[in-house]
Coordinates of N, CA and C in Angstrom, one line a residue:
Chain A
X1 N 0.8 -1.2 0.0 CA 0.0 0.0 0.0 C 0.9 1.2 0.0
X2 N 0.4 2.3 -0.7 CA 1.2 3.5 -0.8 C 1.1 4.2 0.6
X3 N 2.2 4.9 0.9 CA 2.2 5.7 2.1 C 1.7 7.1 1.8
X4 N 2.0 8.0 2.6 CA 1.7 9.4 2.4 C 2.5 9.9 1.2
X5 N 1.9 10.5 0.2 CA 2.6 11.0 -0.9 C 2.4 12.6 -1.0
X6 N 3.5 13.2 -1.3 CA 3.5 14.7 -1.4 C 4.1 15.1 -2.7
X7 N 3.7 16.3 -3.2 CA 4.2 16.9 -4.4 C 4.1 18.4 -4.3
X8 N 5.1 19.1 -4.9 CA 6.3 18.6 -5.5 C 7.3 18.2 -4.5
X9 N 8.4 17.5 -4.9 CA 9.4 17.2 -3.9 C 10.3 18.3 -3.6
X10 N 10.6 19.1 -4.6 CA 11.5 20.2 -4.5 C 11.0 21.4 -5.3
X11 N 11.1 22.6 -4.8 CA 10.7 23.8 -5.6 C 11.4 25.0 -5.1
X12 N 11.6 25.9 -6.0 CA 12.3 27.2 -5.7 C 11.3 28.3 -6.1
X13 N 11.1 29.2 -5.2 CA 10.2 30.3 -5.4 C 10.9 31.6 -5.0
X14 N 10.4 32.7 -5.5 CA 10.9 34.1 -5.3 C 10.1 34.7 -4.1
X15 N 10.7 35.5 -3.4 CA 10.0 36.3 -2.3 C 8.8 37.0 -2.9
X16 N 7.7 36.9 -2.1 CA 6.5 37.5 -2.5 C 5.5 36.6 -3.3
X17 N 6.1 35.5 -3.9 CA 5.2 34.6 -4.6 C 4.4 33.8 -3.7
X18 N 3.5 33.0 -4.4 CA 2.6 32.1 -3.7 C 3.0 30.6 -4.0
X19 N 2.8 29.7 -3.1 CA 3.1 28.3 -3.4 C 2.0 27.4 -2.9
X20 N 1.7 26.3 -3.6 CA 0.7 25.3 -3.2 C 1.4 24.0 -3.1
X21 N 1.3 23.3 -2.0 CA 1.9 22.0 -1.8 C 0.7 21.0 -1.6
X22 N 0.9 19.8 -2.1 CA -0.1 18.8 -2.2 C 0.2 17.5 -1.4
X23 N -0.8 16.9 -0.9 CA -0.6 15.7 -0.1 C -1.8 14.7 -0.3
X24 N -1.4 13.5 -0.4 CA -2.4 12.4 -0.5 C -2.1 11.5 0.7
X25 N -3.1 11.3 1.6 CA -2.9 10.5 2.8 C -2.9 9.0 2.5
X26 N -2.5 8.2 3.4 CA -2.6 6.7 3.3 C -4.0 6.4 3.1
X27 N -4.3 5.4 2.2 CA -5.7 5.0 1.9 C -6.4 4.6 3.2
X28 N -7.6 5.2 3.4 CA -8.4 5.0 4.6 C -8.2 6.0 5.7
X29 N -7.1 6.8 5.6 CA -6.9 7.8 6.6 C -7.6 9.1 6.3
X30 N -8.3 9.6 7.3 CA -9.2 10.8 7.1 C -8.6 12.1 7.7
X31 N -7.5 11.9 8.4 CA -6.9 13.1 9.1 C -5.6 13.4 8.4
X32 N -5.4 14.7 8.1 CA -4.1 15.1 7.5 C -3.6 16.3 8.3
X33 N -2.3 16.3 8.6 CA -1.7 17.4 9.3 C -0.5 17.9 8.5
X34 N -0.2 19.1 8.7 CA 1.0 19.8 8.0 C 2.0 20.3 9.1
X35 N 3.3 20.1 8.8 CA 4.3 20.5 9.7 C 5.4 21.2 8.8
X36 N 6.0 22.2 9.5 CA 7.2 22.9 8.9 C 8.4 22.5 9.6
X37 N 9.5 22.1 8.9 CA 10.7 21.7 9.5 C 11.8 22.6 8.9
X38 N 12.3 23.5 9.7 CA 13.4 24.4 9.3 C 14.7 23.6 9.5
X39 N 15.7 23.8 8.7 CA 16.9 23.0 8.7 C 17.5 23.1 10.1
X40 N 17.8 21.9 10.7 CA 18.4 21.8 12.0 C 17.5 21.8 13.2
X41 N 16.2 21.8 12.9 CA 15.2 21.9 14.0 C 14.2 20.7 13.8
X42 N 13.4 20.6 14.8 CA 12.3 19.6 14.8 C 11.1 20.2 14.0
X43 N 10.2 19.3 13.5 CA 9.0 19.8 12.8 C 8.1 20.7 13.8
X44 N 7.5 21.7 13.2 CA 6.5 22.5 13.9 C 5.1 22.3 13.3
X45 N 4.1 22.1 14.2 CA 2.7 21.9 13.7 C 2.2 23.2 13.1
X46 N 1.5 23.0 11.9 CA 0.9 24.1 11.2 C -0.6 23.9 11.3
X47 N -1.2 22.8 10.8 CA -2.6 22.6 10.7 C -2.9 21.1 10.9
X48 N -4.1 20.8 11.3 CA -4.7 19.5 11.2 C -6.1 19.6 10.6
X49 N -6.4 18.8 9.6 CA -7.7 18.7 9.0 C -8.3 17.3 9.2
X50 N -9.6 17.3 9.4 CA -10.3 16.0 9.5 C -11.6 16.1 8.9
X51 N -12.0 15.3 8.0 CA -13.3 15.3 7.4 C -13.6 16.7 6.8
X52 N -12.5 17.3 6.2 CA -12.6 18.6 5.5 C -12.7 19.8 6.4
X53 N -12.6 19.6 7.7 CA -12.7 20.7 8.6 C -11.4 20.9 9.4
X54 N -11.0 22.1 9.6 CA -9.8 22.4 10.4 C -10.1 22.1 11.8
X55 N -9.2 21.3 12.4 CA -9.3 20.8 13.7 C -8.3 21.5 14.7
X56 N -7.2 22.0 14.1 CA -6.2 22.6 14.9 C -5.3 23.5 14.1
X57 N -4.7 24.5 14.7 CA -3.9 25.4 14.0 C -2.7 25.8 14.9
X58 N -1.5 25.8 14.3 CA -0.3 26.2 15.1 C -0.1 27.6 15.0
X59 N 1.0 28.1 15.6 CA 1.3 29.5 15.6 C 2.0 30.0 14.3
X60 N 1.2 30.0 13.3 CA 1.7 30.5 12.0 C 0.8 31.7 11.5
X61 N 1.4 32.6 10.7 CA 0.6 33.7 10.3 C -0.5 33.3 9.3
X62 N -1.4 34.3 9.0 CA -2.5 34.0 8.1 C -2.1 33.8 6.7
X63 N -0.8 34.0 6.4 CA -0.3 33.7 5.0 C -0.4 32.2 4.7
X64 N -0.4 31.5 5.8 CA -0.5 30.0 5.7 C -2.0 29.6 5.7
X65 N -2.4 28.8 4.7 CA -3.8 28.3 4.8 C -3.8 26.9 4.2
X66 N -4.8 26.2 4.4 CA -4.9 24.8 3.9 C -6.3 24.4 3.7
X67 N -6.5 23.3 3.0 CA -7.9 22.8 2.8 C -7.8 21.3 2.6
X68 N -8.9 20.6 2.8 CA -8.9 19.1 2.6 C -10.1 18.9 1.7
X69 N -9.9 18.0 0.8 CA -10.9 17.7 -0.3 C -11.7 16.4 0.1
X70 N -12.8 16.2 -0.6 CA -13.7 15.0 -0.3 C -12.9 13.7 -0.3
X71 N -11.8 13.6 -1.1 CA -11.1 12.3 -1.1 C -10.0 12.3 0.0
X72 N -10.0 13.3 0.9 CA -9.1 13.4 2.0 C -7.7 13.9 1.7
X73 N -7.5 14.2 0.4 CA -6.2 14.8 0.1 C -6.2 16.2 0.6
X74 N -5.1 16.9 0.6 CA -5.0 18.2 1.2 C -4.0 19.1 0.4
X75 N -4.2 20.4 0.5 CA -3.3 21.4 0.0 C -2.9 22.3 1.1
X76 N -1.6 22.7 1.0 CA -1.1 23.8 1.9 C -0.7 24.9 1.0
X77 N -1.3 26.1 1.3 CA -1.0 27.3 0.5 C -0.2 28.3 1.4
X78 N 0.8 28.9 0.8 CA 1.5 30.0 1.5 C 1.6 31.2 0.6
X79 N 1.1 32.3 1.0 CA 1.1 33.5 0.2 C 2.3 34.4 0.7
X80 N 2.6 35.4 -0.2 CA 3.6 36.4 0.1 C 4.9 35.8 0.8
X81 N 5.5 34.9 0.0 CA 6.6 34.1 0.6 C 7.7 35.0 1.1
X82 N 8.3 34.6 2.2 CA 9.4 35.2 2.8 C 10.6 34.3 2.8
X83 N 11.8 34.8 2.9 CA 13.0 33.9 2.9 C 12.9 32.9 4.1
X84 N 12.3 33.3 5.2 CA 12.2 32.4 6.3 C 11.2 31.3 6.2
X85 N 10.5 31.3 5.1 CA 9.6 30.2 4.8 C 10.3 29.0 4.2
X86 N 11.6 29.2 3.8 CA 12.4 28.1 3.3 C 12.5 27.0 4.3
X87 N 12.0 25.8 3.9 CA 11.9 24.7 4.9 C 11.5 23.4 4.2
X88 N 11.5 22.3 4.9 CA 10.9 21.1 4.5 C 9.4 21.1 5.0
X89 N 8.5 20.9 4.2 CA 7.1 20.9 4.6 C 6.6 19.4 4.5
X90 N 6.2 19.0 5.7 CA 5.8 17.6 5.9 C 4.3 17.4 6.1
X91 N 3.8 16.5 5.4 CA 2.4 16.1 5.5 C 2.3 14.8 6.3
X92 N 1.4 14.7 7.2 CA 1.2 13.4 7.9 C -0.3 13.0 7.9
X93 N -0.5 11.7 7.9 CA -1.9 11.3 8.0 C -2.1 10.3 9.1
X94 N -3.4 10.2 9.5 CA -3.7 9.3 10.6 C -5.2 8.8 10.4
X95 N -5.5 7.7 10.9 CA -6.8 7.1 10.7 C -7.9 7.8 11.4
X96 N -7.6 8.4 12.5 CA -8.6 9.2 13.2 C -8.0 10.6 13.5
X97 N -8.9 11.4 14.1 CA -8.5 12.7 14.5 C -8.0 12.8 16.0
X98 N -8.1 11.6 16.6 CA -7.9 11.5 18.0 C -6.4 11.7 18.4
X99 N -6.2 12.6 19.3 CA -4.8 12.8 19.8 C -4.3 11.6 20.4
X100 N -3.0 11.3 20.1 CA -2.4 10.1 20.7 C -2.3 9.0 19.6
X101 N -3.1 9.1 18.6 CA -3.0 8.1 17.5 C -1.8 8.4 16.7
X102 N -1.2 7.3 16.2 CA 0.1 7.5 15.4 C -0.2 8.3 14.1
X103 N 0.7 9.2 13.8 CA 0.7 9.9 12.5 C 1.9 9.4 11.7
X104 N 1.6 9.3 10.4 CA 2.6 8.8 9.5 C 3.0 9.9 8.5
X105 N 4.3 10.1 8.3 CA 4.7 11.2 7.5 C 5.1 10.8 6.1
X106 N 4.9 11.8 5.2 CA 5.4 11.7 3.8 C 6.9 12.1 3.7
X107 N 7.4 12.1 2.5 CA 8.8 12.4 2.3 C 9.1 13.9 2.4
X108 N 8.0 14.7 2.2 CA 8.1 16.1 2.3 C 8.3 16.9 1.0
X109 N 8.1 18.2 1.1 CA 8.3 19.1 0.0 C 9.4 20.1 0.4
X110 N 10.5 20.1 -0.3 CA 11.5 21.1 0.0 C 11.3 22.4 -0.7
X111 N 11.0 23.4 0.1 CA 10.8 24.7 -0.5 C 12.0 25.7 -0.2
X112 N 12.5 26.2 -1.3 CA 13.5 27.2 -1.1 C 13.0 28.6 -1.6
X113 N 13.1 29.6 -0.8 CA 12.6 30.9 -1.2 C 13.9 31.8 -1.4
X114 N 14.0 32.4 -2.6 CA 15.2 33.2 -2.9 C 14.8 34.6 -3.2
Chain J
X1 N 2.6 25.0 28.1 CA 2.4 24.2 27.0 C 3.3 23.0 27.0
X2 N 3.1 22.1 26.1 CA 3.9 20.9 26.0 C 5.3 21.2 25.4
X3 N 6.2 20.4 25.8 CA 7.6 20.6 25.3 C 8.4 19.3 25.4
X4 N 9.4 19.2 24.5 CA 10.2 18.0 24.5 C 11.7 18.5 24.5
X5 N 12.5 17.9 25.3 CA 13.9 18.3 25.4 C 14.8 17.1 25.1
X6 N 15.6 17.2 24.1 CA 16.5 16.1 23.8 C 18.0 16.5 24.0
X7 N 18.8 15.5 24.2 CA 20.2 15.8 24.3 C 20.7 16.3 23.0
X8 N 21.7 17.2 23.1 CA 22.2 17.8 21.8 C 23.2 16.8 21.2
X9 N 23.3 16.9 19.9 CA 24.2 16.1 19.2 C 25.3 17.0 18.6
X10 N 26.1 16.4 17.7 CA 26.0 15.1 17.2 C 26.6 14.1 18.2
X11 N 26.0 12.9 18.2 CA 26.6 11.8 18.9 C 27.3 10.9 18.0
X12 N 28.6 10.7 18.3 CA 29.4 9.8 17.4 C 29.8 8.6 18.2
X13 N 29.5 7.4 17.6 CA 29.8 6.2 18.2 C 30.5 5.2 17.2
X14 N 31.3 4.3 17.7 CA 31.8 3.3 16.9 C 30.8 2.2 16.7
X15 N 30.9 1.4 15.6 CA 30.0 0.3 15.4 C 30.0 -0.6 16.5
X16 N 28.8 -1.2 16.9 CA 28.6 -2.1 18.0 C 28.6 -1.5 19.4
X17 N 28.8 -0.2 19.4 CA 28.7 0.5 20.7 C 27.3 0.6 21.2
X18 N 27.1 0.9 22.5 CA 25.8 1.1 23.1 C 25.3 2.5 23.0
X19 N 24.0 2.7 22.6 CA 23.5 4.0 22.4 C 22.5 4.4 23.4
X20 N 22.5 5.6 23.9 CA 21.5 6.2 24.7 C 21.3 7.6 24.2
X21 N 20.1 8.0 23.9 CA 19.7 9.4 23.5 C 18.6 9.8 24.6
X22 N 19.0 10.8 25.4 CA 18.0 11.2 26.4 C 16.9 12.1 25.9
X23 N 15.7 11.9 26.4 CA 14.6 12.7 26.1 C 13.7 12.9 27.3
X24 N 13.4 14.1 27.7 CA 12.4 14.4 28.7 C 11.3 15.3 28.2
X25 N 10.2 15.3 28.8 CA 9.1 16.0 28.3 C 8.3 16.8 29.4
X26 N 7.6 17.7 29.0 CA 6.7 18.5 29.9 C 5.3 18.5 29.2
X27 N 4.3 17.9 30.0 CA 3.0 17.8 29.4 C 2.0 17.6 30.6
X28 N 0.8 17.9 30.4 CA -0.2 17.5 31.4 C -0.8 16.2 31.1
X29 N -1.2 15.5 32.1 CA -1.8 14.2 31.9 C -0.9 13.1 31.4
X30 N -1.4 12.2 30.6 CA -0.6 11.1 30.0 C -0.5 11.2 28.5
X31 N 0.5 11.9 28.0 CA 0.6 12.0 26.5 C 1.1 10.7 26.0
X32 N 1.0 10.5 24.7 CA 1.6 9.4 24.0 C 3.0 9.9 23.6
X33 N 4.0 9.0 23.6 CA 5.4 9.3 23.3 C 5.9 8.5 22.1
X34 N 6.7 9.2 21.3 CA 7.2 8.6 20.1 C 8.7 8.9 19.9
X35 N 9.3 8.0 19.1 CA 10.6 8.3 18.5 C 10.5 8.1 17.0
X36 N 10.9 9.2 16.3 CA 10.9 9.2 14.9 C 12.4 9.3 14.4
X37 N 12.7 8.7 13.2 CA 14.0 8.8 12.7 C 13.9 9.4 11.3
X38 N 14.9 10.2 11.0 CA 15.0 10.9 9.7 C 16.4 10.6 9.1
X39 N 16.4 9.9 8.0 CA 17.6 9.7 7.2 C 17.8 10.9 6.3
X40 N 19.1 11.1 5.9 CA 19.4 12.3 5.1 C 18.5 12.4 3.9
X41 N 17.9 13.6 3.7 CA 17.1 13.9 2.6 C 15.7 13.3 2.6
X42 N 15.3 12.7 3.7 CA 14.0 12.0 3.7 C 13.1 12.6 4.7
X43 N 11.9 12.1 4.7 CA 10.9 12.4 5.7 C 11.1 11.7 7.0
X44 N 10.1 11.8 7.9 CA 10.2 11.1 9.2 C 9.6 9.7 9.2
X45 N 10.3 8.8 9.8 CA 9.7 7.4 9.9 C 9.5 7.1 11.4
X46 N 8.3 6.6 11.7 CA 8.1 6.2 13.1 C 9.0 5.0 13.5
X47 N 9.7 5.2 14.6 CA 10.6 4.1 15.1 C 9.9 3.3 16.1
X48 N 9.3 4.0 17.1 CA 8.6 3.2 18.2 C 7.7 4.2 18.9
X49 N 6.8 3.7 19.7 CA 5.9 4.5 20.5 C 5.5 3.8 21.8
X50 N 5.0 4.6 22.7 CA 4.4 4.1 24.0 C 3.3 5.0 24.4
X51 N 2.2 4.5 24.8 CA 1.0 5.3 25.1 C 0.6 5.4 26.5
X52 N 1.3 4.6 27.4 CA 1.0 4.8 28.9 C 2.2 4.5 29.7
X53 N 2.2 4.9 30.9 CA 3.3 4.8 31.8 C 3.8 3.4 31.9
X54 N 5.1 3.2 31.9 CA 5.8 1.9 32.0 C 5.7 1.1 30.8
X55 N 5.0 1.5 29.7 CA 5.1 0.9 28.5 C 6.5 0.9 27.9
X56 N 6.9 -0.2 27.2 CA 8.2 -0.2 26.5 C 7.9 -0.3 25.0
X57 N 8.3 0.7 24.2 CA 8.3 0.6 22.8 C 9.6 0.0 22.3
X58 N 9.5 -0.9 21.2 CA 10.7 -1.4 20.7 C 10.5 -1.7 19.2
X59 N 11.6 -1.6 18.5 CA 11.6 -1.8 17.0 C 13.1 -1.8 16.5
X60 N 13.4 -2.8 15.7 CA 14.7 -2.9 15.1 C 15.9 -2.8 16.1
X61 N 15.7 -3.3 17.3 CA 16.7 -3.3 18.3 C 16.7 -2.1 19.2
X62 N 15.9 -1.1 18.8 CA 15.8 0.1 19.6 C 14.7 -0.1 20.7
X63 N 14.9 0.5 21.9 CA 13.9 0.4 22.9 C 13.8 1.8 23.6
X64 N 12.6 2.0 24.2 CA 12.4 3.2 25.0 C 11.3 2.9 26.0
X65 N 11.4 3.3 27.2 CA 10.4 3.1 28.3 C 9.8 4.4 28.7
X66 N 8.5 4.4 28.8 CA 7.7 5.6 29.2 C 7.8 5.7 30.7
X67 N 8.6 6.7 31.2 CA 8.8 6.8 32.7 C 8.0 8.1 33.1
X68 N 6.9 7.9 33.8 CA 6.0 9.0 34.2 C 6.7 9.8 35.3
X69 N 7.3 9.0 36.2 CA 7.9 9.6 37.4 C 9.1 10.6 37.1
X70 N 9.8 10.3 36.0 CA 10.9 11.1 35.6 C 10.6 11.9 34.3
X71 N 9.4 11.8 33.9 CA 8.9 12.4 32.6 C 10.0 12.2 31.5
X72 N 10.4 10.9 31.3 CA 11.4 10.6 30.3 C 11.1 9.5 29.4
X73 N 11.8 9.5 28.3 CA 11.5 8.4 27.2 C 12.8 8.3 26.5
X74 N 13.8 7.8 27.2 CA 15.2 7.7 26.6 C 15.2 6.5 25.6
X75 N 15.9 6.8 24.5 CA 16.1 5.8 23.4 C 17.4 5.0 23.6
X76 N 17.3 3.7 23.5 CA 18.5 2.9 23.7 C 18.6 1.8 22.6
X77 N 19.9 1.5 22.3 CA 20.1 0.3 21.4 C 21.5 -0.3 21.9
X78 N 21.4 -1.6 22.0 CA 22.6 -2.3 22.5 C 23.8 -2.3 21.6
X79 N 23.6 -2.3 20.3 CA 24.8 -2.4 19.4 C 24.4 -1.7 18.1
X80 N 25.0 -0.5 17.9 CA 24.6 0.3 16.8 C 25.4 -0.1 15.5
X81 N 24.8 0.1 14.4 CA 25.4 -0.2 13.1 C 25.5 1.1 12.3
X82 N 26.4 1.1 11.3 CA 26.6 2.3 10.5 C 25.3 2.7 9.8
X83 N 24.4 1.8 9.5 CA 23.1 2.1 8.9 C 22.2 2.8 9.9
X84 N 22.5 2.9 11.1 CA 21.7 3.6 12.1 C 22.0 5.1 12.1
X85 N 23.0 5.6 11.3 CA 23.3 7.0 11.3 C 22.1 7.8 10.7
X86 N 21.6 8.7 11.5 CA 20.4 9.5 11.1 C 20.2 10.5 12.2
X87 N 19.1 11.2 12.0 CA 18.7 12.2 13.1 C 17.4 11.6 13.8
X88 N 17.5 11.5 15.1 CA 16.4 10.9 15.9 C 15.6 12.0 16.6
X89 N 14.3 12.0 16.5 CA 13.4 13.0 17.1 C 12.5 12.3 18.2
X90 N 12.5 12.8 19.4 CA 11.6 12.5 20.4 C 10.3 13.4 20.2
X91 N 9.2 12.8 20.4 CA 7.9 13.6 20.2 C 6.8 13.1 21.2
X92 N 5.9 14.0 21.4 CA 4.7 13.7 22.2 C 3.5 14.2 21.6
X93 N 2.4 13.4 21.8 CA 1.1 13.8 21.4 C 0.2 13.9 22.6
X94 N -0.6 14.9 22.7 CA -1.4 15.1 23.9 C -2.4 13.9 24.2
X95 N -2.9 13.8 25.4 CA -3.8 12.7 25.7 C -5.1 12.9 24.8
X96 N -5.8 11.8 24.6 CA -7.1 11.9 23.8 C -8.0 13.0 24.4
X97 N -8.6 13.7 23.5 CA -9.5 14.8 23.8 C -9.2 16.0 23.1
X98 N -7.9 16.1 22.7 CA -7.5 17.3 21.9 C -7.2 16.9 20.5
X99 N -6.8 17.9 19.7 CA -6.4 17.6 18.3 C -5.0 17.1 18.3
X100 N -4.6 16.6 17.1 CA -3.3 15.9 16.9 C -2.2 16.9 16.7
X101 N -1.8 17.6 17.7 CA -0.7 18.5 17.6 C 0.5 17.8 18.2
X102 N 1.4 17.2 17.4 CA 2.6 16.5 17.9 C 3.7 17.5 18.1
X103 N 4.3 17.5 19.3 CA 5.4 18.4 19.7 C 6.7 17.6 19.6
X104 N 7.6 18.1 18.8 CA 8.9 17.4 18.6 C 10.1 18.1 19.4
X105 N 11.1 17.3 19.7 CA 12.3 17.9 20.2 C 13.1 18.4 19.0
X106 N 14.3 18.9 19.2 CA 15.1 19.5 18.2 C 15.9 18.5 17.4
X107 N 15.9 17.2 17.8 CA 16.6 16.2 17.1 C 18.0 15.9 17.6
X108 N 18.4 14.7 17.5 CA 19.8 14.3 17.9 C 20.4 13.6 16.7
X109 N 21.5 14.1 16.2 CA 22.1 13.5 15.1 C 23.1 12.4 15.6
X110 N 22.9 11.2 15.0 CA 23.8 10.1 15.4 C 24.7 9.7 14.2
X111 N 26.0 9.7 14.5 CA 26.9 9.2 13.5 C 27.6 8.0 14.0
X112 N 27.5 6.9 13.2 CA 28.2 5.6 13.6 C 29.3 5.4 12.6
X113 N 30.5 5.2 13.2 CA 31.7 5.0 12.3 C 32.1 3.6 12.4
X114 N 32.6 3.0 11.3 CA 33.0 1.6 11.2 C 34.2 1.4 12.1

C-alpha cells in the first residue's frame, strides 16, 4: 500500500510569490496534518484537518492556509513568501483525529525561497 | 504548553557501541510518546511508540520506556550499526480529547563510524 505522498518534492520560489503543496494520505486515513521543518530543527505543527474541517492550527501567520478535499487529500498554501519560509514541509496522515493516535509522514516538499 | 527536550548532538559512536539518547518532556496528563528517525534527505519514519506509563516501545533493536515519574523516554540500542546513522526525534502527542498536535524535540544526530 502507498504511504503518504507529497508533491512537488523540491521547488524554488521568489520572495512575494505564492506556493501550493499537495498531499495524499494513506488509503483509509481521514486526518491530515501539516508540519514545517526548518533546517536543523524539529518539525513545527501548522494545521490539522479531519473530514474537511480544520481541527487545529499552530502559531503561523494568516499567510498560511490549507484545505482538505472530499477524497481526504490536502493542499497547503503559503502567500507572500518570505525567505524564512524556506523549509521542508511535511504532511502526515492518521486514521482518526484523536490525539495520541500514530501519525505517518510523507517524504516532504523542500521549499527554497530566494 | 507541551515541550520535549533532547540531548544535543551530534553523537558519534563506533559500530557495535551502546547508544542512549536522552529525552524528557513536559505535558499535562498522560501524553503518547514517540521516537521518529529521519535519514538524510528523507521524511520522518516512526521508530517506536508508547502510550501509557511503564510501556516499553521497541523496534529494530531500539527500545524506550515511558517513565512518568521522571517524565522521560530515553532511546537505547545495545549495538549500533553504520546504517543507524540518522537524526532521531523524540515527540509527544497530547492525551485523547484534543487535536493531533505533535510536539517534537530539536533532534539528535547520530553518526556511527566503522
